[in-house]
Amino acid sequence: PGPGRCAHFVLRKKRFCKMIPAPGRRFCGEHGHEEEQNDRKRIPCPLDPKHTVYEDQLQKHLKKCNSREKPKPVYFVQDINAGLKDAAEIPEKQVPLSSLSIEELQNLITRLKKATNGLELHLKEQILSHQALQEALNDPKNGESAFKHLKQQASILGNMEKLHLLGPGKCFVEFGAGRGKLSHWVDIALENVESVQFLLVERGTTRFKVDGKHKRRDSIFERLQVDIQHLCLNKVPILEKKKLPVVGIGKHLCGAATDLALRCLVESYTTCCDGKDEDPAPKRCRAAQTEVAPHKSAGSESTTEDHKPVAGIVIALCCHHKCDWTHYVGREFFKSVGLGPVEFHYFQRMSSWATCGMQETTSKASTSEDSGDQTNDTEEHEHTLSRTASGSDTLQGILSVEERKEIGCLCKRLIDHGRIEYLQQQGYKAALQYYTEPAVSLENVLLTAVPSPSVIPEPTI
């Protein structure tokens, strides 16, 4: 070991531990059990067994352990955006896709095609850009992965500008913020605009955040470390105080996180948390799934178009295989076309064929486009798929690679259409469009929504 370093050799890393032991000791606290310590014994920490602690110092350690439960922030409301949890609608045991017989699989595909018949499946291509990113896009120092991220961010900003969402007096809420790069570019685009607030929502801690680059006095950056499922925007101090119109944004918001974010915006922020008690709030949110709620909220906030609770939503969709029937906002749509939680489970798994369907089960590696996209998107999410998701023995000889890809796309569009109908019922003009080329990202669909003109009530005489 190096001078003043722990003498424990870490086999997995093939090097000595880099921690500094106490004066007069050869091992650090974590590896002190390897040294004679009289009768002192180290035990796994009950909060996190990945590290150990001296048994006689356990109570002292529990008070300062980083894994201890921390006080909940004021904007934490348990399961406020989770959706209904009707156990009767959720099958107890879901059979894997690979266990289906040929007849069952063909029946599912038939029902899928029937449900998507008449839906708008050919999305409009709206690949835009924004001046704020031109310098970065032209920088030769950026590698291919960085360039792909920049193209996506530029198109998202371009679509926001087209919807007139880049302006003063707004609060931009980035869901699944990660390092906060999307908010960073929105802030650059609004360089000369006053009174701009950014809320970066991320449930975990993040390294290499870009928040520190924002020194302007006009814009304020604040991180909310909370799961979207429990986030009540109305209780965030800055929004509670200023009642700012919110713009919800996200780049590659995985699966169920999109549904949680939509419910967070159009239900809990628009209609809920206006009471003093926290427990009834989720019930009021979930009950207010009609067009009346947004009208009432908009009227109570203001009768002018300048002050809507939610000014717009711009989210790049991703990972439909991680959707969850419990959280899904389009459940009513699924029921209206004769589908339920069982079909949703299978369509959700089959949706991965759109991006992994071109991969034969026996292939050694994914195609260059697919692997490139996975590498490209590791900043926002982990692209994890089981073998059965991308292909199974059941499919051999039944569906070609192209057929699997087509079915996967149908599953994605069906799930997304449920989200569109949900937003329309809540009083929003919603749309789906391709915002970038498949070569840049296979997850290239953008969901946008702005309040419908009918949301603003006509003045009464």
Coordinates of C-alpha atoms in Angstrom, one line a residue:
P1 CA 0.0 0.0 0.0
G2 CA 1.0 3.6 -0.5
P3 CA 2.3 5.6 2.5
G4 CA -0.5 6.4 5.0
R5 CA -3.0 4.2 3.2
C6 CA -5.0 1.1 4.3
A7 CA -3.2 -2.2 4.1
H8 CA -6.3 -4.1 2.8
F9 CA -5.9 -5.5 -0.7
V10 CA -9.2 -5.3 -2.7
L11 CA -9.2 -8.4 -4.9
R12 CA -12.0 -7.2 -7.1
K13 CA -10.2 -4.0 -8.1
K14 CA -6.7 -5.6 -7.8
R15 CA -5.3 -2.8 -5.7
F16 CA -5.0 -1.7 -2.1
C17 CA -7.8 0.2 -0.4
K18 CA -7.3 4.0 -0.8
M19 CA -8.8 5.0 2.6
I20 CA -6.6 6.6 5.3
P21 CA -6.4 4.7 8.6
A22 CA -6.3 6.3 12.0
P23 CA -2.9 7.2 13.4
G24 CA -1.1 4.1 14.5
R25 CA -3.4 1.8 12.6
R26 CA -2.6 -0.3 9.5
F27 CA -6.3 -0.6 8.3
C28 CA -9.1 1.9 7.8
G29 CA -12.3 1.6 9.8
E30 CA -14.0 -0.5 7.2
H31 CA -11.3 -3.1 7.2
G32 CA -10.3 -2.7 10.8
H33 CA -11.5 -6.3 11.6
E34 CA -8.3 -7.5 9.9
E35 CA -6.3 -6.0 12.6
E36 CA -6.1 -7.0 16.3
Q37 CA -8.7 -4.8 18.0
N38 CA -9.0 -6.7 21.3
D39 CA -12.6 -7.9 21.7
R40 CA -14.2 -5.2 19.4
K41 CA -16.4 -6.7 16.7
R42 CA -17.6 -5.2 13.4
I43 CA -21.1 -6.0 12.2
P44 CA -23.0 -5.0 9.0
C45 CA -24.9 -1.8 9.3
P46 CA -28.6 -2.6 9.7
L47 CA -29.5 0.4 7.4
D48 CA -27.1 -0.6 4.6
P49 CA -25.3 -4.0 4.9
K50 CA -22.8 -2.9 2.3
H51 CA -20.7 -1.3 5.0
T52 CA -19.8 -2.4 8.5
V53 CA -19.5 -0.6 11.9
Y54 CA -18.1 -1.5 15.4
E55 CA -20.8 -3.2 17.4
D56 CA -20.2 -1.0 20.4
Q57 CA -20.6 2.2 18.3
L58 CA -23.8 1.1 16.4
Q59 CA -26.2 3.6 18.1
K60 CA -23.8 6.5 17.4
H61 CA -23.3 5.4 13.8
L62 CA -27.1 5.1 13.1
K63 CA -27.6 8.7 14.0
K64 CA -25.2 9.9 11.3
C65 CA -25.3 7.0 8.7
N66 CA -25.8 8.3 5.2
S67 CA -28.4 5.6 4.6
R68 CA -30.6 6.7 7.4
E69 CA -34.1 7.9 6.6
K70 CA -34.0 11.7 6.1
P71 CA -36.9 14.1 6.9
K72 CA -39.4 14.3 4.1
P73 CA -39.5 17.7 2.3
V74 CA -42.6 19.8 2.5
Y75 CA -43.5 18.9 -1.1
F76 CA -43.5 15.2 -0.4
V77 CA -47.1 13.8 -0.4
Q78 CA -47.2 10.0 -0.4
D79 CA -48.4 8.5 -3.7
I80 CA -50.1 11.7 -4.8
N81 CA -49.3 11.0 -8.4
A82 CA -49.4 7.2 -8.3
G83 CA -52.8 6.6 -9.8
L84 CA -55.5 4.3 -8.6
K85 CA -54.5 1.1 -6.9
D86 CA -57.4 -1.3 -7.5
A87 CA -56.0 -4.7 -6.7
A88 CA -58.9 -6.3 -8.6
E89 CA -57.6 -4.9 -11.9
I90 CA -54.0 -6.1 -11.5
P91 CA -53.4 -9.8 -12.2
E92 CA -51.8 -11.7 -9.4
K93 CA -49.4 -13.5 -11.6
Q94 CA -48.2 -12.3 -15.0
V95 CA -47.0 -15.0 -17.4
P96 CA -43.8 -14.1 -19.2
L97 CA -44.1 -13.3 -22.9
S98 CA -41.8 -16.2 -23.8
S99 CA -44.3 -18.6 -22.1
L100 CA -47.2 -17.8 -24.5
S101 CA -48.2 -20.3 -27.1
I102 CA -48.3 -19.5 -30.7
E103 CA -52.1 -19.2 -30.7
E104 CA -52.0 -16.8 -27.7
L105 CA -49.3 -14.6 -29.3
Q106 CA -51.2 -14.4 -32.6
N107 CA -54.4 -13.5 -30.7
L108 CA -52.6 -10.7 -28.9
I109 CA -51.3 -9.3 -32.2
T110 CA -54.8 -9.5 -33.7
R111 CA -56.2 -7.5 -30.8
L112 CA -53.4 -5.0 -31.0
K113 CA -54.0 -4.3 -34.7
K114 CA -57.8 -4.0 -34.0
A115 CA -57.2 -1.5 -31.2
T116 CA -54.8 0.6 -33.3
N117 CA -57.1 0.6 -36.4
G118 CA -58.1 4.1 -37.0
L119 CA -55.5 5.7 -34.8
E120 CA -53.0 8.3 -36.3
L121 CA -49.9 6.0 -36.6
H122 CA -47.9 8.1 -39.0
L123 CA -46.5 10.9 -36.9
K124 CA -45.5 14.3 -38.3
E125 CA -41.7 14.9 -38.5
Q126 CA -40.8 18.1 -36.6
I127 CA -37.1 18.1 -36.4
L128 CA -36.2 21.6 -35.3
S129 CA -33.2 23.4 -33.9
H130 CA -32.4 26.5 -31.7
Q131 CA -29.9 29.2 -32.0
A132 CA -28.8 28.7 -28.3
L133 CA -27.1 25.4 -29.3
Q134 CA -25.6 26.4 -32.6
E135 CA -22.1 27.1 -31.2
A136 CA -22.0 23.8 -29.3
L137 CA -23.3 21.9 -32.4
N138 CA -20.5 23.4 -34.5
D139 CA -17.8 22.7 -31.9
P140 CA -15.4 20.0 -33.4
K141 CA -14.3 19.0 -29.9
N142 CA -17.7 17.3 -29.3
G143 CA -17.7 13.6 -29.9
E144 CA -20.5 11.6 -31.7
S145 CA -22.3 10.9 -28.4
A146 CA -22.3 14.5 -27.3
F147 CA -23.4 15.6 -30.8
K148 CA -26.4 13.3 -30.7
H149 CA -27.4 14.7 -27.3
L150 CA -27.1 18.3 -28.5
K151 CA -29.2 17.6 -31.6
Q152 CA -32.0 16.2 -29.4
Q153 CA -31.8 19.1 -27.0
A154 CA -31.8 21.6 -29.9
S155 CA -34.9 20.1 -31.4
I156 CA -36.7 20.0 -28.0
L157 CA -35.9 23.7 -27.6
G158 CA -37.0 24.4 -31.1
N159 CA -40.4 22.7 -30.4
M160 CA -40.8 24.7 -27.2
E161 CA -40.1 27.9 -29.1
K162 CA -42.7 27.0 -31.7
L163 CA -45.3 26.5 -28.9
H164 CA -44.3 29.9 -27.4
L165 CA -43.1 28.3 -24.2
L166 CA -39.8 30.1 -24.0
G167 CA -40.6 33.3 -22.2
P168 CA -40.4 35.3 -19.0
G169 CA -42.3 34.7 -15.8
K170 CA -42.4 30.9 -16.0
C171 CA -41.2 28.0 -13.9
F172 CA -39.5 25.2 -15.9
V173 CA -39.8 21.8 -14.2
E174 CA -37.4 19.2 -15.6
F175 CA -38.5 15.7 -14.7
G176 CA -35.8 13.1 -14.5
A177 CA -33.3 15.9 -14.7
G178 CA -30.1 13.9 -14.2
R179 CA -27.2 16.4 -14.7
G180 CA -29.7 19.1 -15.7
K181 CA -28.5 19.6 -19.3
L182 CA -31.9 20.3 -20.8
S183 CA -32.6 23.1 -18.2
H184 CA -29.1 24.4 -18.9
W185 CA -29.9 24.9 -22.5
V186 CA -33.3 26.4 -21.8
D187 CA -31.5 28.9 -19.5
I188 CA -29.0 29.7 -22.3
A189 CA -31.9 30.3 -24.7
L190 CA -33.5 32.7 -22.1
E191 CA -30.3 34.6 -21.5
N192 CA -31.9 38.1 -21.6
V193 CA -35.2 37.1 -20.0
E194 CA -36.1 38.0 -16.5
S195 CA -38.0 36.1 -13.7
V196 CA -37.2 32.5 -14.7
Q197 CA -37.3 29.6 -12.2
F198 CA -36.0 26.1 -12.8
L199 CA -36.9 23.1 -10.7
L200 CA -34.9 20.0 -11.4
V201 CA -36.6 16.8 -10.2
E202 CA -34.4 13.7 -9.7
R203 CA -35.0 11.0 -7.1
G204 CA -31.3 10.1 -6.7
T205 CA -28.1 12.0 -6.2
T206 CA -26.3 12.9 -9.4
R207 CA -22.7 13.6 -10.1
F208 CA -21.3 16.1 -12.5
K209 CA -24.3 18.4 -12.3
V210 CA -24.3 21.5 -14.5
D211 CA -26.3 23.6 -12.1
G212 CA -23.2 25.5 -10.9
K213 CA -22.7 27.0 -14.3
H214 CA -25.8 29.2 -13.9
K215 CA -24.7 32.4 -12.2
R216 CA -27.3 34.8 -13.6
R217 CA -29.4 36.6 -11.0
D218 CA -32.5 36.5 -13.2
S219 CA -32.9 32.7 -13.2
I220 CA -33.0 30.5 -10.1
F221 CA -32.1 26.8 -10.1
E222 CA -33.4 24.5 -7.4
R223 CA -33.1 20.7 -7.1
L224 CA -35.9 18.6 -5.7
Q225 CA -34.6 15.2 -4.7
V226 CA -37.9 13.3 -4.7
D227 CA -39.6 10.5 -6.6
I228 CA -42.1 12.1 -9.1
Q229 CA -44.7 9.7 -7.6
H230 CA -44.7 11.7 -4.4
L231 CA -44.1 15.3 -5.7
C232 CA -46.8 17.9 -5.0
L233 CA -45.7 21.0 -7.0
N234 CA -48.2 23.2 -5.1
K235 CA -46.2 22.6 -2.0
V236 CA -42.8 23.6 -3.5
P237 CA -42.2 27.0 -1.7
I238 CA -41.4 29.0 -4.8
L239 CA -44.6 27.9 -6.5
E240 CA -46.7 28.2 -3.4
K241 CA -45.5 31.8 -3.0
K242 CA -45.4 33.0 -6.6
K243 CA -48.1 30.8 -8.3
L244 CA -46.0 30.7 -11.5
P245 CA -47.2 29.1 -14.7
V246 CA -45.3 25.8 -15.1
V247 CA -43.7 24.3 -18.2
G248 CA -43.0 20.6 -17.7
I249 CA -40.0 19.3 -19.7
G250 CA -38.1 16.0 -19.9
K251 CA -35.6 14.3 -22.1
H252 CA -36.1 10.5 -22.3
L253 CA -38.4 10.2 -19.3
C254 CA -38.5 6.4 -18.8
G255 CA -41.8 4.5 -18.9
A256 CA -44.0 5.1 -15.9
A257 CA -42.1 8.3 -15.0
T258 CA -43.9 10.0 -17.9
D259 CA -47.3 9.0 -16.5
L260 CA -46.3 10.2 -13.1
A261 CA -45.1 13.5 -14.5
L262 CA -48.3 14.1 -16.5
R263 CA -50.4 13.4 -13.4
C264 CA -48.2 15.6 -11.3
L265 CA -48.7 18.5 -13.7
V266 CA -52.3 18.3 -14.9
E267 CA -53.9 16.9 -11.7
S268 CA -51.9 17.6 -8.5
Y269 CA -50.6 21.1 -9.6
T270 CA -53.7 22.2 -11.3
T271 CA -56.4 21.0 -8.9
C272 CA -54.9 19.6 -5.7
C273 CA -53.1 20.4 -2.5
D274 CA -55.2 23.5 -2.0
G275 CA -56.5 22.1 1.3
K276 CA -54.7 22.0 4.6
D277 CA -54.8 18.2 5.1
E278 CA -52.5 16.0 3.1
D279 CA -54.4 12.7 3.2
P280 CA -57.5 13.6 1.2
A281 CA -55.3 15.4 -1.4
P282 CA -54.5 12.3 -3.5
K283 CA -58.2 11.3 -3.5
R284 CA -59.2 14.7 -4.8
C285 CA -56.5 14.4 -7.5
R286 CA -57.6 11.1 -8.7
A287 CA -61.3 12.0 -8.7
A288 CA -60.7 15.1 -10.8
Q289 CA -60.2 13.3 -14.1
T290 CA -62.7 15.3 -16.0
E291 CA -62.6 18.4 -18.2
V292 CA -64.3 20.4 -15.4
A293 CA -61.2 20.4 -13.2
P294 CA -58.9 22.3 -15.5
H295 CA -61.7 24.8 -16.3
K296 CA -62.2 25.5 -12.6
S297 CA -58.6 25.8 -11.8
A298 CA -57.9 28.1 -14.7
G299 CA -60.8 30.3 -13.7
S300 CA -59.7 30.5 -10.1
E301 CA -56.1 31.4 -11.0
S302 CA -56.9 34.0 -13.7
T303 CA -59.1 34.7 -16.6
T304 CA -56.3 35.9 -18.8
E305 CA -54.1 33.7 -21.0
D306 CA -51.0 34.9 -19.2
H307 CA -51.6 32.9 -16.1
K308 CA -52.4 29.2 -16.6
P309 CA -51.3 26.7 -13.9
V310 CA -49.6 24.6 -16.6
A311 CA -48.5 26.6 -19.6
G312 CA -47.2 23.5 -21.5
I313 CA -45.6 20.1 -21.5
V314 CA -42.7 18.9 -23.7
I315 CA -41.4 15.4 -23.0
A316 CA -39.3 13.1 -25.1
L317 CA -40.8 9.7 -24.5
C318 CA -38.7 6.6 -23.8
C319 CA -38.7 3.0 -22.5
H320 CA -42.4 2.0 -22.9
H321 CA -41.4 -1.5 -21.6
K322 CA -41.0 0.2 -18.2
C323 CA -44.6 1.4 -18.1
D324 CA -46.9 0.2 -15.3
W325 CA -50.7 -0.3 -15.4
T326 CA -51.1 1.1 -11.9
H327 CA -49.5 4.5 -12.9
Y328 CA -50.6 4.6 -16.6
V329 CA -52.8 7.6 -17.3
G330 CA -54.5 6.0 -20.3
R331 CA -56.3 3.2 -18.5
E332 CA -59.7 4.5 -19.5
F333 CA -58.7 4.6 -23.2
F334 CA -57.5 1.0 -23.0
K335 CA -60.8 -0.1 -21.5
S336 CA -62.7 1.8 -24.2
V337 CA -61.1 -0.4 -26.9
G338 CA -61.7 -3.6 -24.9
L339 CA -58.3 -4.0 -23.4
G340 CA -57.2 -4.3 -19.8
P341 CA -54.1 -4.9 -17.5
V342 CA -53.3 -8.3 -19.0
E343 CA -53.0 -6.9 -22.5
F344 CA -51.2 -3.8 -21.3
H345 CA -48.6 -6.1 -19.7
Y346 CA -47.9 -7.9 -22.9
F347 CA -48.0 -4.8 -25.2
Q348 CA -45.7 -3.0 -22.8
R349 CA -43.2 -5.9 -23.1
M350 CA -43.7 -6.2 -26.9
S351 CA -43.0 -2.4 -27.3
S352 CA -39.3 -3.1 -26.9
W353 CA -39.4 -4.9 -30.3
A354 CA -39.5 -1.4 -31.9
T355 CA -35.9 -0.7 -30.8
C356 CA -34.6 -4.2 -30.2
G357 CA -36.8 -6.1 -32.6
M358 CA -34.1 -5.9 -35.3
Q359 CA -31.9 -8.0 -33.1
E360 CA -32.1 -11.7 -33.8
T361 CA -32.1 -13.9 -30.6
T362 CA -29.0 -15.7 -31.7
S363 CA -27.1 -12.6 -32.7
K364 CA -23.9 -11.8 -30.7
A365 CA -24.4 -8.1 -30.6
S366 CA -27.1 -5.5 -31.3
T367 CA -27.0 -3.4 -34.5
S368 CA -24.9 -0.4 -34.6
E369 CA -27.9 1.9 -34.4
D370 CA -29.3 0.2 -31.3
S371 CA -26.1 -0.1 -29.3
G372 CA -25.2 3.5 -30.3
D373 CA -28.5 4.7 -28.9
Q374 CA -28.1 2.8 -25.7
T375 CA -24.6 4.2 -25.1
N376 CA -25.9 7.6 -26.1
D377 CA -28.7 7.6 -23.5
T378 CA -26.9 6.3 -20.5
E379 CA -26.8 9.8 -19.1
E380 CA -30.6 9.7 -18.5
H381 CA -31.4 6.1 -18.0
E382 CA -30.4 2.5 -18.0
H383 CA -31.6 0.7 -21.1
T384 CA -32.2 -2.7 -19.6
L385 CA -34.1 -5.4 -21.4
S386 CA -34.4 -9.1 -20.8
R387 CA -33.7 -11.6 -23.5
T388 CA -37.4 -12.4 -23.8
A389 CA -38.1 -8.7 -24.4
S390 CA -36.0 -8.5 -27.5
G391 CA -36.9 -11.9 -28.8
S392 CA -37.9 -15.4 -27.7
D393 CA -38.0 -18.9 -28.9
T394 CA -41.7 -18.6 -29.4
L395 CA -41.1 -16.0 -32.2
Q396 CA -38.7 -18.1 -34.2
G397 CA -40.3 -19.0 -37.5
I398 CA -43.4 -16.9 -36.8
L399 CA -42.4 -13.3 -37.0
S400 CA -39.6 -11.7 -39.0
V401 CA -37.3 -9.0 -37.7
E402 CA -39.3 -6.3 -39.6
E403 CA -42.7 -7.7 -38.3
R404 CA -41.4 -7.6 -34.7
K405 CA -40.3 -4.0 -35.2
E406 CA -43.7 -3.0 -36.7
I407 CA -45.6 -4.6 -33.8
G408 CA -43.3 -2.9 -31.3
C409 CA -44.1 0.4 -32.9
L410 CA -47.8 -0.3 -32.8
C411 CA -47.5 -1.0 -29.0
K412 CA -45.7 2.2 -28.4
R413 CA -48.3 4.3 -30.4
L414 CA -51.2 2.6 -28.6
I415 CA -49.7 3.4 -25.2
D416 CA -48.9 6.9 -26.3
H417 CA -52.4 7.5 -27.7
G418 CA -53.8 6.7 -24.2
R419 CA -51.7 9.6 -22.9
I420 CA -52.9 11.9 -25.6
E421 CA -56.5 11.1 -24.9
Y422 CA -55.9 11.7 -21.2
L423 CA -54.4 15.1 -21.8
Q424 CA -57.3 16.0 -24.1
Q425 CA -59.8 15.1 -21.5
Q426 CA -57.9 17.3 -19.0
G427 CA -58.3 20.3 -21.4
Y428 CA -55.0 20.2 -23.3
K429 CA -54.2 20.2 -27.0
A430 CA -51.7 17.3 -27.2
A431 CA -49.7 15.9 -30.0
L432 CA -46.9 13.4 -30.9
Q433 CA -44.2 14.1 -33.4
Y434 CA -40.8 12.8 -34.4
Y435 CA -38.3 15.3 -33.0
T436 CA -35.1 13.7 -34.2
E437 CA -33.8 11.1 -36.7
P438 CA -33.7 7.4 -35.8
A439 CA -29.9 7.5 -36.4
V440 CA -29.6 10.0 -33.5
S441 CA -32.0 8.1 -31.2
L442 CA -34.4 5.3 -31.7
E443 CA -36.5 6.8 -29.0
N444 CA -37.4 9.8 -31.2
V445 CA -41.0 10.7 -30.3
L446 CA -41.8 14.0 -28.5
L447 CA -45.1 14.5 -26.6
T448 CA -46.2 18.2 -26.5
A449 CA -49.3 19.7 -24.9
V450 CA -50.6 23.2 -24.3
P451 CA -53.9 24.3 -22.8
S452 CA -56.8 24.3 -25.2
P453 CA -58.4 27.7 -25.8
S454 CA -61.6 26.3 -24.2
V455 CA -59.7 26.1 -20.8
I456 CA -60.1 29.8 -20.4
P457 CA -63.7 30.5 -19.4
E458 CA -65.7 33.2 -21.2
P459 CA -66.4 36.2 -18.9
T460 CA -69.9 36.2 -17.5
I461 CA -72.1 39.2 -17.7

